[in-house]
mmCIF file of C-alpha atoms and ligand atoms in Angstrom:
data_model
loop_
_atom_site.group_PDB
_atom_site.id
_atom_site.type_symbol
_atom_site.label_atom_id
_atom_site.label_comp_id
_atom_site.label_asym_id
_atom_site.label_seq_id
_atom_site.Cartn_x
_atom_site.Cartn_y
_atom_site.Cartn_z
ATOM 1 C CA MET A 1 -5.881 -13.527 5.019
ATOM 2 C CA ILE A 2 -3.809 -16.933 4.619
ATOM 3 C CA GLU A 3 -4.044 -19.219 7.253
ATOM 4 C CA LEU A 4 -2.373 -22.403 7.348
ATOM 5 C CA LYS A 5 -3.032 -24.671 10.452
ATOM 6 C CA HIS A 6 -0.900 -27.667 11.580
ATOM 7 C CA ILE A 7 0.369 -28.267 7.760
ATOM 8 C CA ASP A 8 2.340 -31.722 7.469
ATOM 9 C CA LYS A 9 4.464 -32.432 4.589
ATOM 10 C CA ARG A 10 6.434 -35.956 4.443
ATOM 11 C CA TYR A 11 8.214 -37.096 1.468
ATOM 12 C CA ASP A 12 8.480 -40.834 2.218
ATOM 13 C CA GLY A 13 10.402 -41.125 5.704
ATOM 14 C CA VAL A 14 10.957 -37.392 4.956
ATOM 15 C CA VAL A 15 9.657 -34.773 7.036
ATOM 16 C CA ALA A 16 9.413 -31.158 5.590
ATOM 17 C CA LEU A 17 6.947 -29.748 7.201
ATOM 18 C CA ASN A 18 6.178 -30.389 10.310
ATOM 19 C CA ARG A 19 3.028 -29.133 11.713
ATOM 20 C CA ALA A 20 3.426 -25.938 11.036
ATOM 21 C CA ASP A 21 1.240 -22.626 11.306
ATOM 22 C CA LEU A 22 0.944 -19.225 9.982
ATOM 23 C CA ASN A 23 -1.270 -16.602 9.451
ATOM 24 C CA ILE A 24 -0.618 -13.453 7.303
ATOM 25 C CA GLU A 25 -3.039 -10.966 7.169
ATOM 26 C CA GLN A 26 -4.058 -9.049 3.981
ATOM 27 C CA GLY A 27 -1.829 -6.873 2.677
ATOM 28 C CA LYS A 28 1.471 -8.068 4.424
ATOM 29 C CA LEU A 29 4.638 -8.378 3.428
ATOM 30 C CA VAL A 30 5.551 -12.038 4.991
ATOM 31 C CA VAL A 31 9.322 -13.068 4.674
ATOM 32 C CA LEU A 32 10.151 -16.545 5.506
ATOM 33 C CA ILE A 33 13.537 -17.202 6.699
ATOM 34 C CA GLY A 34 15.504 -20.293 8.371
ATOM 35 C CA PRO A 35 18.506 -22.693 7.182
ATOM 36 C CA SER A 36 18.093 -24.786 3.978
ATOM 37 C CA GLY A 37 15.829 -27.831 4.117
ATOM 38 C CA CYS A 38 13.796 -26.033 6.369
ATOM 39 C CA GLY A 39 10.891 -26.133 4.539
ATOM 40 C CA LYS A 40 10.560 -22.669 3.378
ATOM 41 C CA SER A 41 9.453 -23.390 -0.375
ATOM 42 C CA THR A 42 7.127 -26.087 0.403
ATOM 43 C CA LEU A 43 5.452 -23.915 2.946
ATOM 44 C CA LEU A 44 5.525 -21.477 -0.398
ATOM 45 C CA ARG A 45 4.371 -23.827 -2.325
ATOM 46 C CA VAL A 46 1.751 -24.702 -0.194
ATOM 47 C CA VAL A 47 -0.532 -21.770 0.011
ATOM 48 C CA ASN A 48 -1.268 -23.184 -4.509
ATOM 49 C CA ARG A 49 -1.222 -25.541 -3.388
ATOM 50 C CA MET A 50 1.637 -26.101 -5.795
ATOM 51 C CA VAL A 51 2.710 -29.437 -3.163
ATOM 52 C CA GLU A 52 -0.492 -30.716 -1.740
ATOM 53 C CA PRO A 53 -0.526 -31.424 2.101
ATOM 54 C CA SER A 54 -0.287 -34.581 3.786
ATOM 55 C CA ALA A 55 -2.128 -32.828 6.634
ATOM 56 C CA GLY A 56 -3.945 -29.870 8.222
ATOM 57 C CA GLN A 57 -5.714 -27.032 6.714
ATOM 58 C CA ILE A 58 -5.465 -23.715 4.141
ATOM 59 C CA LEU A 59 -8.196 -21.442 3.665
ATOM 60 C CA ILE A 60 -7.267 -18.125 1.374
ATOM 61 C CA GLY A 61 -9.923 -15.137 2.342
ATOM 62 C CA GLY A 62 -12.128 -17.841 4.501
ATOM 63 C CA LYS A 63 -12.463 -20.152 1.999
ATOM 64 C CA ASP A 64 -10.441 -23.797 2.377
ATOM 65 C CA ALA A 65 -7.903 -23.708 -0.465
ATOM 66 C CA LEU A 66 -8.928 -27.651 -0.411
ATOM 67 C CA ASP A 67 -12.355 -27.229 -1.205
ATOM 68 C CA LEU A 68 -11.103 -25.348 -4.573
ATOM 69 C CA ASP A 69 -9.346 -26.760 -7.617
ATOM 70 C CA PRO A 70 -5.915 -26.738 -8.352
ATOM 71 C CA VAL A 71 -5.708 -25.058 -11.632
ATOM 72 C CA LEU A 72 -7.699 -22.386 -11.240
ATOM 73 C CA LEU A 73 -6.344 -21.434 -7.831
ATOM 74 C CA ARG A 74 -2.943 -21.050 -8.921
ATOM 75 C CA ARG A 75 -4.086 -18.005 -11.165
ATOM 76 C CA SER A 76 -5.374 -16.311 -8.957
ATOM 77 C CA ILE A 77 -2.389 -16.010 -6.885
ATOM 78 C CA GLY A 78 1.456 -14.851 -8.223
ATOM 79 C CA TYR A 79 4.098 -17.054 -8.591
ATOM 80 C CA VAL A 80 7.464 -15.853 -8.581
ATOM 81 C CA ILE A 81 10.776 -17.776 -8.322
ATOM 82 C CA GLN A 82 14.698 -17.527 -8.715
ATOM 83 C CA SER A 83 16.630 -16.063 -11.949
ATOM 84 C CA GLY A 84 12.436 -15.171 -13.321
ATOM 85 C CA GLY A 85 11.310 -18.898 -14.725
ATOM 86 C CA LEU A 86 10.827 -17.122 -17.443
ATOM 87 C CA PHE A 87 9.626 -19.149 -21.756
ATOM 88 C CA PRO A 88 12.574 -18.061 -23.495
ATOM 89 C CA HIS A 89 10.578 -18.637 -27.089
ATOM 90 C CA LEU A 90 8.420 -15.266 -25.635
ATOM 91 C CA THR A 91 9.240 -12.143 -26.249
ATOM 92 C CA VAL A 92 8.671 -9.542 -22.416
ATOM 93 C CA ARG A 93 4.876 -8.697 -23.361
ATOM 94 C CA GLU A 94 3.752 -12.040 -24.255
ATOM 95 C CA ASN A 95 5.083 -13.970 -21.510
ATOM 96 C CA VAL A 96 3.634 -11.386 -18.778
ATOM 97 C CA ALA A 97 0.484 -11.608 -21.149
ATOM 98 C CA VAL A 98 0.471 -16.443 -20.523
ATOM 99 C CA VAL A 99 -1.827 -15.784 -17.096
ATOM 100 C CA PRO A 100 -4.716 -12.846 -18.453
ATOM 101 C CA GLN A 101 -4.023 -15.308 -21.702
ATOM 102 C CA LEU A 102 -4.538 -18.586 -19.660
ATOM 103 C CA LEU A 103 -7.581 -16.198 -18.076
ATOM 104 C CA GLY A 104 -9.389 -15.851 -21.786
ATOM 105 C CA TRP A 105 -8.750 -12.405 -21.623
ATOM 106 C CA ASP A 106 -8.838 -10.458 -25.139
ATOM 107 C CA LYS A 107 -5.921 -9.184 -27.134
ATOM 108 C CA ALA A 108 -6.259 -5.997 -26.113
ATOM 109 C CA ARG A 109 -7.021 -6.128 -23.093
ATOM 110 C CA ARG A 110 -4.007 -8.880 -21.518
ATOM 111 C CA LEU A 111 -1.370 -6.208 -24.833
ATOM 112 C CA ARG A 112 -3.036 -3.053 -22.953
ATOM 113 C CA ARG A 113 -2.279 -5.101 -19.271
ATOM 114 C CA ALA A 114 0.867 -6.417 -20.118
ATOM 115 C CA ASP A 115 2.573 -2.684 -20.463
ATOM 116 C CA GLU A 116 0.821 -1.039 -18.181
ATOM 117 C CA VAL A 117 2.869 -3.607 -15.686
ATOM 118 C CA LEU A 118 6.354 -3.886 -17.408
ATOM 119 C CA ALA A 119 5.928 0.349 -16.371
ATOM 120 C CA LEU A 120 5.092 -0.255 -13.284
ATOM 121 C CA VAL A 121 8.044 -2.654 -12.228
ATOM 122 C CA GLN A 122 10.109 0.324 -14.268
ATOM 123 C CA LEU A 123 10.660 -1.233 -18.060
ATOM 124 C CA GLU A 124 9.391 0.773 -20.418
ATOM 125 C CA PRO A 125 6.933 -1.154 -23.020
ATOM 126 C CA GLN A 126 8.764 0.113 -26.239
ATOM 127 C CA ARG A 127 11.849 -0.359 -25.303
ATOM 128 C CA TYR A 128 11.214 -4.049 -23.801
ATOM 129 C CA GLY A 129 7.662 -5.446 -24.617
ATOM 130 C CA ALA A 130 9.575 -7.087 -27.892
ATOM 131 C CA ARG A 131 12.547 -8.152 -26.787
ATOM 132 C CA TYR A 132 13.299 -11.713 -25.571
ATOM 133 C CA PRO A 133 14.216 -12.590 -22.372
ATOM 134 C CA LYS A 134 18.449 -13.434 -22.853
ATOM 135 C CA GLU A 135 18.074 -9.502 -24.359
ATOM 136 C CA LEU A 136 17.830 -8.784 -20.337
ATOM 137 C CA SER A 137 20.272 -8.910 -17.705
ATOM 138 C CA GLY A 138 19.404 -10.457 -14.689
ATOM 139 C CA GLY A 139 17.969 -7.706 -12.782
ATOM 140 C CA GLN A 140 15.854 -6.489 -16.187
ATOM 141 C CA GLN A 141 14.684 -10.638 -16.144
ATOM 142 C CA GLN A 142 13.167 -10.417 -12.813
ATOM 143 C CA ARG A 143 11.320 -7.277 -12.915
ATOM 144 C CA VAL A 144 9.733 -9.118 -15.977
ATOM 145 C CA GLY A 145 8.743 -12.396 -13.180
ATOM 146 C CA ILE A 146 7.533 -9.517 -11.126
ATOM 147 C CA ALA A 147 4.982 -8.504 -13.589
ATOM 148 C CA ARG A 148 4.336 -11.304 -14.741
ATOM 149 C CA ALA A 149 3.129 -12.705 -11.363
ATOM 150 C CA LEU A 150 0.983 -9.013 -12.041
ATOM 151 C CA ALA A 151 -0.585 -9.329 -14.609
ATOM 152 C CA ALA A 152 -3.494 -10.292 -13.816
ATOM 153 C CA ASP A 153 -4.029 -8.919 -10.857
ATOM 154 C CA PRO A 154 -4.113 -11.515 -7.902
ATOM 155 C CA ALA A 155 -4.626 -10.144 -4.665
ATOM 156 C CA VAL A 156 -1.602 -13.286 -3.535
ATOM 157 C CA LEU A 157 1.850 -12.811 -4.539
ATOM 158 C CA LEU A 158 4.288 -16.472 -3.823
ATOM 159 C CA MET A 159 7.945 -14.963 -3.830
ATOM 160 C CA ASP A 160 10.959 -17.632 -3.859
ATOM 161 C CA GLU A 161 14.408 -16.103 -3.490
ATOM 162 C CA PRO A 162 13.497 -13.971 -6.280
ATOM 163 C CA PHE A 163 16.725 -11.933 -6.034
ATOM 164 C CA SER A 164 19.618 -13.972 -4.560
ATOM 165 C CA ALA A 165 20.853 -15.469 -7.487
ATOM 166 C CA LEU A 166 21.019 -11.182 -8.724
ATOM 167 C CA ASP A 167 24.381 -9.206 -7.679
ATOM 168 C CA PRO A 168 24.487 -7.266 -4.541
ATOM 169 C CA ILE A 169 23.394 -3.563 -6.069
ATOM 170 C CA SER A 170 20.692 -4.874 -7.795
ATOM 171 C CA ARG A 171 19.197 -6.907 -5.708
ATOM 172 C CA GLU A 172 19.181 -3.962 -3.550
ATOM 173 C CA GLN A 173 17.090 -1.738 -6.547
ATOM 174 C CA LEU A 174 14.869 -4.766 -6.714
ATOM 175 C CA GLN A 175 14.077 -4.896 -2.663
ATOM 176 C CA ASP A 176 13.224 -1.015 -2.974
ATOM 177 C CA GLU A 177 11.442 -1.286 -6.240
ATOM 178 C CA LEU A 178 9.573 -4.570 -4.581
ATOM 179 C CA LEU A 179 9.014 -1.734 -1.552
ATOM 180 C CA ARG A 180 7.953 0.807 -4.013
ATOM 181 C CA ILE A 181 5.238 -1.361 -5.920
ATOM 182 C CA GLN A 182 3.996 -3.068 -2.179
ATOM 183 C CA ARG A 183 2.936 0.591 -0.828
ATOM 184 C CA ASP A 184 0.911 1.470 -4.459
ATOM 185 C CA VAL A 185 -0.777 -2.075 -5.141
ATOM 186 C CA ARG A 186 -1.045 -4.437 -1.341
ATOM 187 C CA LYS A 187 -0.616 -7.233 -2.472
ATOM 188 C CA THR A 188 -0.583 -9.521 0.267
ATOM 189 C CA ILE A 189 2.819 -10.887 0.048
ATOM 190 C CA VAL A 190 4.827 -13.971 1.019
ATOM 191 C CA PHE A 191 8.361 -13.625 0.721
ATOM 192 C CA VAL A 192 11.260 -16.481 1.189
ATOM 193 C CA THR A 193 15.276 -16.205 1.261
ATOM 194 C CA HIS A 194 17.777 -17.033 3.376
ATOM 195 C CA ASP A 195 19.568 -13.985 3.766
ATOM 196 C CA ILE A 196 18.732 -11.641 6.742
ATOM 197 C CA ASP A 197 19.306 -8.408 5.676
ATOM 198 C CA GLU A 198 16.639 -8.638 3.012
ATOM 199 C CA ALA A 199 13.850 -10.569 5.678
ATOM 200 C CA ILE A 200 14.131 -7.129 7.747
ATOM 201 C CA ARG A 201 14.374 -5.068 5.459
ATOM 202 C CA LEU A 202 11.561 -6.397 3.394
ATOM 203 C CA GLY A 203 9.120 -8.441 6.029
ATOM 204 C CA ASP A 204 6.335 -6.515 7.496
ATOM 205 C CA LYS A 205 6.664 -9.986 10.269
ATOM 206 C CA ILE A 206 9.320 -12.320 9.480
ATOM 207 C CA CYS A 207 8.585 -16.436 9.831
ATOM 208 C CA LEU A 208 11.187 -17.652 10.566
ATOM 209 C CA MET A 209 11.854 -21.951 10.471
ATOM 210 C CA ARG A 210 14.045 -24.740 11.531
ATOM 211 C CA ASP A 211 13.220 -28.374 10.244
ATOM 212 C CA GLY A 212 9.542 -27.595 8.453
ATOM 213 C CA ALA A 213 8.210 -25.874 11.386
ATOM 214 C CA VAL A 214 7.993 -22.016 13.297
ATOM 215 C CA VAL A 215 10.532 -21.066 15.897
ATOM 216 C CA GLN A 216 9.462 -17.125 15.407
ATOM 217 C CA TYR A 217 6.987 -15.254 13.620
ATOM 218 C CA ALA A 218 6.856 -11.393 14.810
ATOM 219 C CA GLU A 219 7.707 -8.599 12.849
ATOM 220 C CA PRO A 220 11.567 -7.342 12.668
ATOM 221 C CA ASP A 221 11.663 -5.558 15.713
ATOM 222 C CA VAL A 222 10.441 -7.904 17.842
ATOM 223 C CA LEU A 223 12.640 -11.284 16.256
ATOM 224 C CA LEU A 224 15.842 -8.647 17.003
ATOM 225 C CA ARG A 225 15.328 -7.891 19.911
ATOM 226 C CA GLN A 226 13.579 -10.426 21.702
ATOM 227 C CA PRO A 227 15.329 -14.015 19.954
ATOM 228 C CA ALA A 228 12.656 -16.650 21.361
ATOM 229 C CA ASP A 229 15.615 -19.648 21.560
ATOM 230 C CA ALA A 230 19.162 -19.521 20.958
ATOM 231 C CA PHE A 231 18.521 -20.466 17.395
ATOM 232 C CA ALA A 232 16.705 -17.464 16.283
ATOM 233 C CA ALA A 233 19.471 -15.218 18.427
ATOM 234 C CA LEU A 234 22.190 -17.385 16.435
ATOM 235 C CA PHE A 235 20.645 -16.832 12.829
ATOM 236 C CA ILE A 236 20.076 -13.477 13.045
ATOM 237 C CA GLY A 237 23.776 -12.766 13.791
ATOM 238 C CA GLN A 238 25.485 -10.186 15.354
ATOM 239 C CA GLU A 239 24.996 -6.345 16.037
ATOM 240 C CA PRO A 240 20.599 -6.961 16.044
ATOM 241 C CA GLU A 241 20.854 -3.230 16.378
ATOM 242 C CA LEU A 242 22.714 -2.029 13.461
ATOM 243 C CA LYS A 243 20.046 -3.944 11.178
ATOM 244 C CA ARG A 244 17.384 -2.643 12.715
ATOM 245 C CA LEU A 245 18.572 0.622 11.374
ATOM 246 C CA ALA A 246 19.059 -1.043 7.870
ATOM 247 C CA ARG A 247 15.053 -0.809 8.008
ATOM 248 C CA HIS A 248 15.190 2.654 8.316
ATOM 249 C CA SER A 249 15.173 4.797 6.173
ATOM 250 C CA VAL A 250 17.145 8.663 7.421
ATOM 251 C CA ALA A 251 13.521 10.843 7.379
ATOM 252 C CA ASP A 252 12.170 8.491 10.044
ATOM 253 C CA PHE A 253 15.481 9.766 12.787
ATOM 254 C CA MET A 254 16.568 13.249 10.566
ATOM 255 C CA ARG A 255 15.995 16.555 12.207
ATOM 256 C CA ARG A 256 13.777 18.448 9.734
ATOM 257 C CA ALA A 257 15.377 21.639 7.917
ATOM 258 C CA GLY A 258 13.167 25.262 9.195
ATOM 259 C CA THR A 259 11.093 22.673 11.823
ATOM 260 C CA GLY A 260 13.741 24.054 15.512
ATOM 261 C CA ALA A 261 12.103 27.214 16.600
ATOM 262 C CA GLY A 262 14.248 29.985 15.941
ATOM 263 C CA GLY A 263 16.271 28.329 12.979
ATOM 264 C CA ARG A 264 17.808 26.049 15.639
ATOM 265 C CA VAL A 265 17.900 23.363 13.252
ATOM 266 C CA GLY A 266 19.063 25.916 10.702
ATOM 267 C CA GLY A 267 21.751 27.276 13.236
ATOM 268 C CA ALA A 268 22.181 23.551 14.063
ATOM 269 C CA LEU A 269 23.302 22.721 10.077
ATOM 270 C CA ALA A 270 24.962 26.169 9.137
ATOM 271 C CA ALA A 271 27.847 25.093 11.785
ATOM 272 C CA GLY A 272 28.884 21.807 11.903
ATOM 273 C CA ALA A 273 27.438 21.703 7.837
ATOM 274 C CA ALA A 274 31.673 21.958 6.653
ATOM 275 C CA GLY A 275 32.884 19.262 4.557
ATOM 276 C CA ALA A 276 29.683 16.970 5.616
ATOM 277 C CA GLU A 277 27.976 13.400 4.156
ATOM 278 C CA ARG A 278 25.274 13.998 2.205
ATOM 279 C CA VAL A 279 22.953 11.069 1.406
ATOM 280 C CA ALA A 280 19.759 11.124 0.408
ATOM 281 C CA LEU A 281 15.792 10.875 1.600
ATOM 282 C CA HIS A 282 15.414 6.858 0.655
ATOM 283 C CA THR A 283 18.824 5.767 2.827
ATOM 284 C CA SER A 284 18.958 3.413 5.017
ATOM 285 C CA ALA A 285 19.283 4.650 8.577
ATOM 286 C CA ARG A 286 22.933 2.010 9.253
ATOM 287 C CA ALA A 287 24.354 3.227 5.829
ATOM 288 C CA ALA A 288 23.820 6.962 7.262
ATOM 289 C CA LEU A 289 25.558 6.055 10.170
ATOM 290 C CA SER A 290 27.998 4.377 8.788
ATOM 291 C CA LYS A 291 28.664 7.577 6.387
ATOM 292 C CA LEU A 292 28.636 9.354 9.861
ATOM 293 C CA LEU A 293 30.982 6.922 11.395
ATOM 294 C CA GLY A 294 34.012 7.372 8.213
ATOM 295 C CA GLY A 295 33.208 10.653 8.010
ATOM 296 C CA GLN A 296 34.798 14.462 9.033
ATOM 297 C CA ALA A 297 31.760 16.292 10.237
ATOM 298 C CA GLU A 298 29.918 15.518 13.470
ATOM 299 C CA LEU A 299 26.768 15.095 11.398
ATOM 300 C CA VAL A 300 25.254 14.310 7.887
ATOM 301 C CA VAL A 301 23.303 15.983 5.699
ATOM 302 C CA VAL A 302 19.951 14.367 4.378
ATOM 303 C CA ASP A 303 19.022 15.950 0.972
ATOM 304 C CA GLY A 304 15.847 16.271 -0.867
ATOM 305 C CA ALA A 305 15.061 16.981 -3.965
ATOM 306 C CA GLY A 306 18.448 18.396 -4.258
ATOM 307 C CA GLU A 307 18.377 20.771 -1.248
ATOM 308 C CA ALA A 308 18.797 19.960 2.833
ATOM 309 C CA VAL A 309 15.812 19.028 3.458
ATOM 310 C CA GLY A 310 17.185 17.757 7.677
ATOM 311 C CA HIS A 311 20.354 16.299 9.213
ATOM 312 C CA LEU A 312 21.504 13.251 11.898
ATOM 313 C CA VAL A 313 23.932 13.383 14.339
ATOM 314 C CA LEU A 314 24.827 10.071 16.271
ATOM 315 C CA ALA A 315 22.566 10.655 19.130
ATOM 316 C CA ASP A 316 20.061 10.872 16.933
ATOM 317 C CA PHE A 317 20.265 7.383 15.440
ATOM 318 C CA ALA A 318 20.010 6.079 19.781
ATOM 319 C CA LEU A 319 16.216 7.559 18.978
ATOM 320 C CA THR A 320 13.364 4.614 18.358
ATOM 321 C CA PRO A 321 10.714 6.089 15.333
HETATM 322 N N1 ADP B 1 9.985 -33.182 -3.961
HETATM 323 C C1 ADP B 1 10.691 -34.003 -3.105
HETATM 324 N N2 ADP B 1 10.672 -34.560 -2.728
HETATM 325 C C2 ADP B 1 11.470 -35.248 -1.579
HETATM 326 N N3 ADP B 1 11.913 -34.365 -0.669
HETATM 327 C C3 ADP B 1 11.288 -33.462 -0.785
HETATM 328 C C4 ADP B 1 10.835 -32.376 -1.925
HETATM 329 N N4 ADP B 1 10.730 -31.636 -1.714
HETATM 330 C C5 ADP B 1 11.599 -31.059 -0.811
HETATM 331 N N5 ADP B 1 12.063 -32.061 -0.665
HETATM 332 C C6 ADP B 1 12.645 -32.130 1.517
HETATM 333 O O1 ADP B 1 12.011 -31.323 2.284
HETATM 334 C C7 ADP B 1 12.670 -30.560 2.943
HETATM 335 C C8 ADP B 1 12.211 -29.296 3.190
HETATM 336 O O2 ADP B 1 12.740 -28.855 1.348
HETATM 337 P P1 ADP B 1 12.415 -27.638 0.706
HETATM 338 O O3 ADP B 1 11.710 -26.704 1.231
HETATM 339 O O4 ADP B 1 12.762 -26.973 -0.592
HETATM 340 O O5 ADP B 1 13.702 -26.468 2.522
HETATM 341 P P2 ADP B 1 13.774 -24.847 2.031
HETATM 342 O O6 ADP B 1 13.321 -23.780 0.806
HETATM 343 O O7 ADP B 1 13.912 -24.256 3.258
HETATM 344 O O8 ADP B 1 15.514 -24.882 1.238
HETATM 345 C C9 ADP B 1 14.077 -30.932 3.049
HETATM 346 O O9 ADP B 1 14.694 -31.886 3.521
HETATM 347 C C10 ADP B 1 14.009 -31.336 1.035
HETATM 348 O O10 ADP B 1 14.678 -32.412 0.341
HETATM 349 MG MG1 MG B 2 13.863 -23.368 -0.940
#
């Protein structure tokens, strides 16, 4: 879907990108990660030509992006930055409708669409549509930023550290939201972060960069288990297996209630469940393991819609789902 070939970018003397290569498949969420100044934002902005490369080729859907009108190209690609980047003098609804307006949609259509995408990011249009950005929390502003990027239904979404300024709880909520939205809309997403946990949680693939070049481009499990070199290993940091667990929900590992022949699962549950910690189905396997280790029982019970739908014992976390 997006092919970046041998991209160079120099700013008199500074090499921002050095023969960077990246292939992004349609419908995938690819995370660019690496230390500050390694060229993540520059590579992201090459995709919609907010940065013009010094050399190299950009193909989007097989078309050479350097042949396209940069203004039209930019309008056809959603872009989300840190701290929303919302226009302070426009209401939430007007902010979301900015690109549809540039594209010449009539008013009724763009307001209808604005309300549709606001609902998609879980902001009730009736309640929030007429507010101004300063009347929203940081997390809500980021939701509006995502809604705005989705408004004209672009095939590609670029996100540059969109959650970096948020507190840890809002950040985790927004990560969940993004994954949920992505299951619905299946955009091709390029997402920049410097946080390895965020990268592992969100990425279908992770592109690790250093000094303007790609060090390793791989699925999170592969990056964690087989870092390409000492720099990659250092960047991933301690406890790669725990980081791997963070990517999976307990649903991937649990023993399902009622699936054991002759009530084996049910029996085990009844025997060991007294005082067991309970977690929700979407809880990360890492968080559930932490609960298990900190709890009194030898299993954790998984709740779905108010009833126990499964459980996990310590050995279950060693399985590769
Ligand atoms: N407009 C610019 N002018 C000069 N140097 C720039 C410009 N934009 C980026 N750079 C330099 O290019 C390198 C990569 O920057 P950037 O892509 O923003 O890094 P990252 O997003 O990974 O932190 C840095 O050394 C930065 O200082
Ligand atoms: Mg940056």
